[in-house]
Short mmCIF file of C-alpha atoms and ligand atoms in Angstrom, two decimals:
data_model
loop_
_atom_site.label_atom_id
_atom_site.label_comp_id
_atom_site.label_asym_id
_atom_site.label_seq_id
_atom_site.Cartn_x
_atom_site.Cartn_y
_atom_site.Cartn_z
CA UNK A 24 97.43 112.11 124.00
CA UNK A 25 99.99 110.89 126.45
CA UNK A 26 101.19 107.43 126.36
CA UNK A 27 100.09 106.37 130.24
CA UNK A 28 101.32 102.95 129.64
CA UNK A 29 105.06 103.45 128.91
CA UNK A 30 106.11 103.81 132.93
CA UNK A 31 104.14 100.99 133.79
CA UNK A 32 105.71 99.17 130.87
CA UNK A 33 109.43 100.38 132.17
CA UNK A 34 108.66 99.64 135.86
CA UNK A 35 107.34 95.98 134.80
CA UNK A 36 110.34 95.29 132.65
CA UNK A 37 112.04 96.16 135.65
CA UNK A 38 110.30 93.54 138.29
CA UNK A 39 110.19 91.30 135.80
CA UNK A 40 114.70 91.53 135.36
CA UNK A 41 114.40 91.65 139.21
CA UNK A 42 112.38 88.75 139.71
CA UNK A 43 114.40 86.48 137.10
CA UNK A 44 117.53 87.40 139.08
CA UNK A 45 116.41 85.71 141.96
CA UNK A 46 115.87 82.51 140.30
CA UNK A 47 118.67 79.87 140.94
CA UNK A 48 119.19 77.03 138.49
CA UNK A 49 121.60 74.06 139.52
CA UNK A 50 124.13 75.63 137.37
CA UNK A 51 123.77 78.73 139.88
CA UNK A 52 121.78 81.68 139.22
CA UNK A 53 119.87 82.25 136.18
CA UNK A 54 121.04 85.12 134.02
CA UNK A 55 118.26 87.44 133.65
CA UNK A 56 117.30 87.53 129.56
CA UNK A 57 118.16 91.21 128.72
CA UNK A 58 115.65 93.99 129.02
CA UNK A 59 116.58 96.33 126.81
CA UNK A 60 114.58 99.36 127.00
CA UNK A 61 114.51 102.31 124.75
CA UNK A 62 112.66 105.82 124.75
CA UNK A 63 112.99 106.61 121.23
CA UNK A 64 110.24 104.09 120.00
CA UNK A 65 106.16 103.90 120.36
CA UNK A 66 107.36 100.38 121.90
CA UNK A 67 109.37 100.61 124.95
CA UNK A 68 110.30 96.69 124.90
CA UNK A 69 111.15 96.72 121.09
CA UNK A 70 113.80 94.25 120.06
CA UNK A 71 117.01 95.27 119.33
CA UNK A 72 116.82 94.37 116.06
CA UNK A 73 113.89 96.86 115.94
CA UNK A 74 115.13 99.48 117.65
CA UNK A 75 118.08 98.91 114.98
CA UNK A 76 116.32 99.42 112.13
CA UNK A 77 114.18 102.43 113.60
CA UNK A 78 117.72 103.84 113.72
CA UNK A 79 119.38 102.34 110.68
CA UNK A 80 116.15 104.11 108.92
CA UNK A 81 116.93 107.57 110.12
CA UNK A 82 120.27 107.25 109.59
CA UNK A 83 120.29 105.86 105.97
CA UNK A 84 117.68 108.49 104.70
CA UNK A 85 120.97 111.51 105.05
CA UNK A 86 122.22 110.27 101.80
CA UNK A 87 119.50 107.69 100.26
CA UNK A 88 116.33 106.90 99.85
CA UNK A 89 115.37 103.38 99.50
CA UNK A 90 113.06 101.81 96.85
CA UNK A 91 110.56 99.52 97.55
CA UNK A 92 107.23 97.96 95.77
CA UNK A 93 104.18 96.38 96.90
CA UNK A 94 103.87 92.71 96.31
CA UNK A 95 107.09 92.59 94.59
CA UNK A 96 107.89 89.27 95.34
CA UNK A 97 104.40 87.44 95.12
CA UNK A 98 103.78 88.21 91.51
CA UNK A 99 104.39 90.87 88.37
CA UNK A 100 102.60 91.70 84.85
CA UNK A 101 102.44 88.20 82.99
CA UNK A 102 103.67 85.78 85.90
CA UNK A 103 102.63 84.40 89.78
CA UNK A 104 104.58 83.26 92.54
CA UNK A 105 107.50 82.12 91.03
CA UNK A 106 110.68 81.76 92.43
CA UNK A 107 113.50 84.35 93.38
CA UNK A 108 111.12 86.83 90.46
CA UNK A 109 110.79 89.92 90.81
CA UNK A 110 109.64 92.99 88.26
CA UNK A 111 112.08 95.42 89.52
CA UNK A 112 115.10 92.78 89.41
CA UNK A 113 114.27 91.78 85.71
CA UNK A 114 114.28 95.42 84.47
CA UNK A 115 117.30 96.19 86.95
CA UNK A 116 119.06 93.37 88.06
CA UNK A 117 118.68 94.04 91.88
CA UNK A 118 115.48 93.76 94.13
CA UNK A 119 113.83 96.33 96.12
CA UNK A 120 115.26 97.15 99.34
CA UNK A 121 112.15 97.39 100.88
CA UNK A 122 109.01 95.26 100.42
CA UNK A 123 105.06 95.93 100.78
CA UNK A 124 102.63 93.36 101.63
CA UNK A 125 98.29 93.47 102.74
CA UNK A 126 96.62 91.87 105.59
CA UNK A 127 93.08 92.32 104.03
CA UNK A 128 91.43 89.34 104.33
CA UNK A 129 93.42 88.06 107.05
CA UNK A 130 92.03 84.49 108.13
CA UNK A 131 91.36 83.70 105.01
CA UNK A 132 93.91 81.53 102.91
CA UNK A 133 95.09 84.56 100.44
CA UNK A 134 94.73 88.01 101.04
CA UNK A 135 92.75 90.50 98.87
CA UNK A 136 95.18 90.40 96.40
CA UNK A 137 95.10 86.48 96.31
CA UNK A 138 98.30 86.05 98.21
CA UNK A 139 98.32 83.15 99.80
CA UNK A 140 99.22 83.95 103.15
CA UNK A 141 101.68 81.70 104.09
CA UNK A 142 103.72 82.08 100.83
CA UNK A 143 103.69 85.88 101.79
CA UNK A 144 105.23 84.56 105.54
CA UNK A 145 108.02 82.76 102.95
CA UNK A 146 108.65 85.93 100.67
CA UNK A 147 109.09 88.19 103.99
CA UNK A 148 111.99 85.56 105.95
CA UNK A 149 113.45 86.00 102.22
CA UNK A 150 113.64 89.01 101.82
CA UNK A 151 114.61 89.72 105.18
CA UNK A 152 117.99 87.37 105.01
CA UNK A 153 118.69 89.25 102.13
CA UNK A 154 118.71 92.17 104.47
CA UNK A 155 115.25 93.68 102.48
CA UNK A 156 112.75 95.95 104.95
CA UNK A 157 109.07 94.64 105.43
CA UNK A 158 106.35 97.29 105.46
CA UNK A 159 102.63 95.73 105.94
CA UNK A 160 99.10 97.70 104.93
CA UNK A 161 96.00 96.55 106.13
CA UNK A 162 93.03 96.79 103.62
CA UNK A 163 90.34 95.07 106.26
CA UNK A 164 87.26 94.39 106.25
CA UNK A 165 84.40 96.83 107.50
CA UNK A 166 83.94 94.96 111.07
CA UNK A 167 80.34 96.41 111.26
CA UNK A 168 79.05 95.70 107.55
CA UNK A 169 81.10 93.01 106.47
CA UNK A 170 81.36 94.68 103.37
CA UNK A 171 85.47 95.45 101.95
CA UNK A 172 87.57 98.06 103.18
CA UNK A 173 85.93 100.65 100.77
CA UNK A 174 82.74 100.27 102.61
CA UNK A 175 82.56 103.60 104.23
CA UNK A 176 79.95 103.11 106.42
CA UNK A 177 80.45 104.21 110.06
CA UNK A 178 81.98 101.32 112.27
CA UNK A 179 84.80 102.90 114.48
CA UNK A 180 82.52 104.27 116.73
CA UNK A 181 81.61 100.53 117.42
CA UNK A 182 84.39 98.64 117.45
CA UNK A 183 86.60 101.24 120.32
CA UNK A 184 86.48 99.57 123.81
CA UNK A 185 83.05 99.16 125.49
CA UNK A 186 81.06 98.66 122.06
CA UNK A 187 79.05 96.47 120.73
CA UNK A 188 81.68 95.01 117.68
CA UNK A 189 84.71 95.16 120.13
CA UNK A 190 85.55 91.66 120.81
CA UNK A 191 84.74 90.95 117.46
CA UNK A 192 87.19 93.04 116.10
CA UNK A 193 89.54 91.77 118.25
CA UNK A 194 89.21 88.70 116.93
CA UNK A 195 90.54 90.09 113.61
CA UNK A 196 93.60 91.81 115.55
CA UNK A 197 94.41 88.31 116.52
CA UNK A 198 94.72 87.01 113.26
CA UNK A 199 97.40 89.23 112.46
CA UNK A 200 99.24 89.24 115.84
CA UNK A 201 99.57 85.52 115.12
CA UNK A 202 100.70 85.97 111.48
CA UNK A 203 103.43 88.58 112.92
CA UNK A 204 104.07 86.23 115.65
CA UNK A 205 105.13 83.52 113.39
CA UNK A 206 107.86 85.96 111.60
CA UNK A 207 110.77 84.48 113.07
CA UNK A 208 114.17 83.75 111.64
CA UNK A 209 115.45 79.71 112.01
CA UNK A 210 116.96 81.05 115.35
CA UNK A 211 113.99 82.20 116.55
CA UNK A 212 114.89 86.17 116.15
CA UNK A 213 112.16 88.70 115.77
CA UNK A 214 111.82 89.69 111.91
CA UNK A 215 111.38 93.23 112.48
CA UNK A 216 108.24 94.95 110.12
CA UNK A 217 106.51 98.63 109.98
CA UNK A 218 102.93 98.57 110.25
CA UNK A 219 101.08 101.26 109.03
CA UNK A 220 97.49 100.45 110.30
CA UNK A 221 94.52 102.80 108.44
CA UNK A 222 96.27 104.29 105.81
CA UNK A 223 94.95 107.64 103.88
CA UNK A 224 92.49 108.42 106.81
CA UNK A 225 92.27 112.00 105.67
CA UNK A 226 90.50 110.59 102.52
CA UNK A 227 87.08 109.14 102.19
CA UNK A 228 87.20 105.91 100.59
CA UNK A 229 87.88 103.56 104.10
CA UNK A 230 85.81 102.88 106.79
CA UNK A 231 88.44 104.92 108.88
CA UNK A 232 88.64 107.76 106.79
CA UNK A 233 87.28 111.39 107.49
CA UNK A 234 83.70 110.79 106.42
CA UNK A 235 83.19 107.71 108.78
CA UNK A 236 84.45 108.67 111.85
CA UNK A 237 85.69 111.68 114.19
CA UNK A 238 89.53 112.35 114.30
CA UNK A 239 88.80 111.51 118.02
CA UNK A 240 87.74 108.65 116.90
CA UNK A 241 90.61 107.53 114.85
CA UNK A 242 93.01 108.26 117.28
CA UNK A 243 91.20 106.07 119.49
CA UNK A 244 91.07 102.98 116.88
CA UNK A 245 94.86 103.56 116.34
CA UNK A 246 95.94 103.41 119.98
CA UNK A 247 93.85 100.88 120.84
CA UNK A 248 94.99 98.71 118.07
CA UNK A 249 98.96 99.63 119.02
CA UNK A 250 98.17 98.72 122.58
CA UNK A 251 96.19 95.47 121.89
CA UNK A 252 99.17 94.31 119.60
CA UNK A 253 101.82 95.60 121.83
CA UNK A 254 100.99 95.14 125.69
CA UNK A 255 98.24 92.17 125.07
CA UNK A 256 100.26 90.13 122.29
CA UNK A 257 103.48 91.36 123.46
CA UNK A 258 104.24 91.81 119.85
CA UNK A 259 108.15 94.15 120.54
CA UNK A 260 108.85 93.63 116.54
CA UNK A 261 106.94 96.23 115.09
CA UNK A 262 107.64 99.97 113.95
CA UNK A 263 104.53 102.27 113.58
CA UNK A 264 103.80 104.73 110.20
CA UNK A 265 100.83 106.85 109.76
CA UNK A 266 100.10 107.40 106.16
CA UNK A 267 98.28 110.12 105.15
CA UNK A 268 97.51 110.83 101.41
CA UNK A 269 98.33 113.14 98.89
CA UNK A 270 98.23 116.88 101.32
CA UNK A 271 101.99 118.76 102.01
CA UNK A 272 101.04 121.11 104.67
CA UNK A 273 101.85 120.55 108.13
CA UNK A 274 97.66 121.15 109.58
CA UNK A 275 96.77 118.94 106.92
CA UNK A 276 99.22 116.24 108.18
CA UNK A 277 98.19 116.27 111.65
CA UNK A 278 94.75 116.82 111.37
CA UNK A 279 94.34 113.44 112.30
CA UNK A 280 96.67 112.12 114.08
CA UNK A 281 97.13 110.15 117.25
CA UNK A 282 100.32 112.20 119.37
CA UNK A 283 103.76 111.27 118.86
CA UNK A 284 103.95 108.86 121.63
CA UNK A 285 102.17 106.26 119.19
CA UNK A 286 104.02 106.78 115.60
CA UNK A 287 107.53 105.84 114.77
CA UNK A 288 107.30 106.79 111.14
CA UNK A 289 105.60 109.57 109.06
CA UNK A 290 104.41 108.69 106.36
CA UNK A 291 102.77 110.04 103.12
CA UNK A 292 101.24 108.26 100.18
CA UNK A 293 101.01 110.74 96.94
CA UNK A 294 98.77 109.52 93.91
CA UNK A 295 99.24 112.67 92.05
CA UNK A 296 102.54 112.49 90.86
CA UNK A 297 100.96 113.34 86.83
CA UNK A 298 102.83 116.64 86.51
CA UNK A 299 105.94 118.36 86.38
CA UNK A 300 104.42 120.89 88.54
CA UNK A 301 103.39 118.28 91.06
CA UNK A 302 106.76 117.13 91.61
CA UNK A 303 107.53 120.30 93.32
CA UNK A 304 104.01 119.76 95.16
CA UNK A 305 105.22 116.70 96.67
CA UNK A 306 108.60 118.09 96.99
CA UNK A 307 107.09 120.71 99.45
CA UNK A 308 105.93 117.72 100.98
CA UNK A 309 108.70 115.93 101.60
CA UNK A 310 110.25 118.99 103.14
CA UNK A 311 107.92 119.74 105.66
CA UNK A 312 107.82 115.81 106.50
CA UNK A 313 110.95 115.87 106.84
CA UNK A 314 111.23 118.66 108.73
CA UNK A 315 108.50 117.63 111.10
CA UNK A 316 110.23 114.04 111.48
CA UNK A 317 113.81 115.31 113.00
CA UNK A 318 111.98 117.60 115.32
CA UNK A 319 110.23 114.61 116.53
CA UNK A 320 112.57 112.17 116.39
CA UNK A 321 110.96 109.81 113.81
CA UNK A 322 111.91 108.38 110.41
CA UNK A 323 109.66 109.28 107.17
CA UNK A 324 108.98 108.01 104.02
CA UNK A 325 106.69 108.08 100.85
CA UNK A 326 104.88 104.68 101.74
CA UNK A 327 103.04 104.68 98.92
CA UNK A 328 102.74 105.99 95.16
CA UNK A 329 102.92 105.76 91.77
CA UNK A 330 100.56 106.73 88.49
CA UNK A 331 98.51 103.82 87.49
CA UNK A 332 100.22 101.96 84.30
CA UNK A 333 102.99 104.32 84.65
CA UNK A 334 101.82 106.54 81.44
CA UNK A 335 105.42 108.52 81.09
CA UNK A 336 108.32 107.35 79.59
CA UNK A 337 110.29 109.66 82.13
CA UNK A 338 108.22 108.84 85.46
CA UNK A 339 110.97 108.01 87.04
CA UNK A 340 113.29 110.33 86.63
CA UNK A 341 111.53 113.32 85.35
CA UNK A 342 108.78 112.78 88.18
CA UNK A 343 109.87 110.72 90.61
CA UNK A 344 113.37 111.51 91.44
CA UNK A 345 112.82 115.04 90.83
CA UNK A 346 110.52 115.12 93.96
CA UNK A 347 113.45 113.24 95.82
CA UNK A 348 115.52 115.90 95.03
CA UNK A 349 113.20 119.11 95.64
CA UNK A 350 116.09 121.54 97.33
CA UNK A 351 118.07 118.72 98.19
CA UNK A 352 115.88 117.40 101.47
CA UNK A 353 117.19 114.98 103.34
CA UNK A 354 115.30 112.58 105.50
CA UNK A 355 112.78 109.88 103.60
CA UNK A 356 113.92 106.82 104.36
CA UNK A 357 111.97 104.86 101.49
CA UNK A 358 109.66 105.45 98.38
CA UNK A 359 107.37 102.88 97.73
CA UNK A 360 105.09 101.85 94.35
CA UNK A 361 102.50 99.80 94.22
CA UNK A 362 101.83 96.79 92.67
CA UNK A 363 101.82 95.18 89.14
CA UNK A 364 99.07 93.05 88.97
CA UNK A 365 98.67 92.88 85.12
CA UNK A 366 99.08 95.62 82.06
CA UNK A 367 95.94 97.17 83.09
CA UNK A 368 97.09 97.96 86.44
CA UNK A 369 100.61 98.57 87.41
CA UNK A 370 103.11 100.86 89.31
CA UNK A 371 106.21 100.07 88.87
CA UNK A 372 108.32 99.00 85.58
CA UNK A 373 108.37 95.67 84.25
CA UNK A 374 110.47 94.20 81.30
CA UNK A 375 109.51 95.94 77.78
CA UNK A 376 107.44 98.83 79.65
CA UNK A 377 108.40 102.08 77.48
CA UNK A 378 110.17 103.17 81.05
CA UNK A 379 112.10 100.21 81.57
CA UNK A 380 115.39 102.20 80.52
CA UNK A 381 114.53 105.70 82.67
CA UNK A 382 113.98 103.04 85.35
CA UNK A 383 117.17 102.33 84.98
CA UNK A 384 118.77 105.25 85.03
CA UNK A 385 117.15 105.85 88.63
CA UNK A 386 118.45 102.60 89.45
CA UNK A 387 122.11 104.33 88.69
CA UNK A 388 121.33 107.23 90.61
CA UNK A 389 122.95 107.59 93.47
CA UNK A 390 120.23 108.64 95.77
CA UNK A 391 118.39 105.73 95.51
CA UNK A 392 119.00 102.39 97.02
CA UNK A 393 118.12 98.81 96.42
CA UNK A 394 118.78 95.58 97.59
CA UNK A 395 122.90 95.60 97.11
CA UNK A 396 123.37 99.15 98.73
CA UNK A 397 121.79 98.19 101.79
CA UNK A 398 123.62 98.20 104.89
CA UNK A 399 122.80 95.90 107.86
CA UNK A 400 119.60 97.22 109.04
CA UNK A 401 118.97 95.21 111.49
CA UNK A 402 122.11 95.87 113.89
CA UNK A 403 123.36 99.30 115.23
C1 BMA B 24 94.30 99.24 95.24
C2 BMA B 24 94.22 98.42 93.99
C3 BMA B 24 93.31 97.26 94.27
C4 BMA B 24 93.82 96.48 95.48
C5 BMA B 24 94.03 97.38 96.65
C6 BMA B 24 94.64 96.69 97.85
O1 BMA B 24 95.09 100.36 95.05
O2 BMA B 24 95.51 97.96 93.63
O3 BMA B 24 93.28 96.42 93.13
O4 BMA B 24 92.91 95.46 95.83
O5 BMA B 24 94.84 98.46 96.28
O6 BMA B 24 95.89 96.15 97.54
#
């Protein structure tokens, strides 16, 4: 589907520098604020910090692939909302370069998960001056049922423009436009996340997965929800990833999918990472993501995955990493686990877990990258 809105976006920017032009102050005419448009990014208006880490992204995944972990700063196995913890620094002495969070729940005081919301806004500033990337899922509600996310009950069809929930959902998309709109720096700079709105939509389990609505559909739920954040709240901070789960052929990947116009990032979360053989699975994967991203200008990554409780000593190495290096591709930006809630569900390593010391040894590697190997993302 063709993006109608960028020219009119473009020729508005343009009156818009025009018309502040022709403002005089006392102090002699006003200097326009700068307009800095790009064409590389679903956003037209993105910040420049945005547009820099779009580009630091694609740049940094030629020789590294970031680590990252859901939650990691909120809580770990044994401990909550402490300060400066982390899991993945205990076991390795650095954090994550790249940090997930949820906005299920959103409106409420905690999300989900039970984090409290406006710690979370804390943890993201922080991890951001640290020069850490923010990456936001959004397990919400079914807007028709009011049951959880995993209500799969049909509700797209009545929530796109023109239907009966509309408005209502809206009303949800405002919560988190004001939540990102509050993501500032002391300065008052843009803290620049990727969103990757209805994640594993080729599964079943959502209520914008393939059983519950028509790819049609979900293409229309996506770029109604990037236009409602981006032209209506004016949000210009925010990168795009689609996340589809757990397939590594190039029909599967698109089969749903809203037209290149509307994703920054491809994504791919892969919960079957159990096998030696499946390394090379995802590995194809990766390849063909890869592959598919340059062509189209985009950055990938592996937004989510892990084996629940982590049940190898070697996972990390002998899985993980051997999938990052599947005929030496080039081109995911970041790998992300999810999170350790307790020692009955966890995804990454945490201290005295029997793969606390191949952990370590992935750490060492020098494909993958945490906190200290980070460049500045956030300037080109
Ligand atoms: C799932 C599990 C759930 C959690 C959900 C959203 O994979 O971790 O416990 O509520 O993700 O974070």
């Amino acid at each position: 589907m063709k993006n109608l809105s960028r020219p009119i976006l473009l020729f508005t920017a343009l009156i818009l520098s025009l018309a502040a032009c022709s403002k005089d102050s006392p102090s002699g005419p006003e200097k326009p604020a700068p307009v800095t448009l790009n064409t590389i990014l679903v956003d037209s208006l993105a910040t420049a910090e945005t547009v820099a880490l779009f580009k630091n992204l694609q740049a940094l995944s030629q020789t590294g692939v970031m680590f990252g972990h859901q939650d990691d700063l909120a809580y770990g196995v044994g401990w909550w909302a402490e300060a400066g913890k982390s899991d993945i620094k205990l076991v390795c002495g650095d954090y994550p370069a790249v940090y997930g969070w949820d906005l299920g729940d959103i409106g409420k005081d905690a999300n989900l998960d039970g984090v409290n919301f406006s710690q979370m806004q804390g943890w993201i500033k922080e991890a951001y001056s640290r020069g850490g990337v923010n990456v936001f899922s959004m397990h919400l509600d079914n807007p028709v049922s009011g049951g959880n996310s995993w209500d799969n009950s049909a509700a797209v069809a009545q929530i796109l423009p023109g239907q009966a929930k509309h408005s209502s959902y809206l009303q949800t998309l405002d919560l988190i436009a004001a939540f990102f709109k509050d993501l500032k720096t002391d300065n008052g700079t843009y803290i620049p996340v990727v969103l990757r709105p209805y994640h594993e939509h080729n599964q079943t389990w959502s209520w914008w997965g393939k059983s519950a609505c028509t790819a049609d559909e979900y293409n229309a739920l996506w770029i109604m929800t990037v236009q409602y954040f981006r032209d209506h709240h004016k949000l210009h901070h925010l990168l795009y990833a689609i996340s589809p789960q757990d397939i590594n052929t190039e029909s599967a990947y698109f089969e749903r999918y809203p037209g290149d116009d509307w994703v920054d990032i491809l994504g791919l979360d892969y919960y079957q990472l159990w096998s030696k053989s499946s390394a090379t699975t995802l590995g194809k994967g990766l390849q063909m993501m890869s592959a598919q991203a340059a062509a189209r200008n985009k950055a990938a990554a592996i937004t989510e995955t892990g084996v629940e409780n982590v049940p190898f000593t070697d996972w990390w190495t002998g899985y993980l990493l051997a999938a990052l290096k599947y005929k030496q591709t080039k081109g995911i930006a970041w790998v992300l686990v999810w999170r350790n809630k307790s020692t009955d569900h966890f995804f990454g390593p945490y201290p005295g877990h029997k793969s606390e010391q191949d952990f370590i040894t992935f750490y060492n590697d020098s494909l993958t990258l945490f906190e200290n190997d980070l460049p500045d993302m956030y300037h080109e």
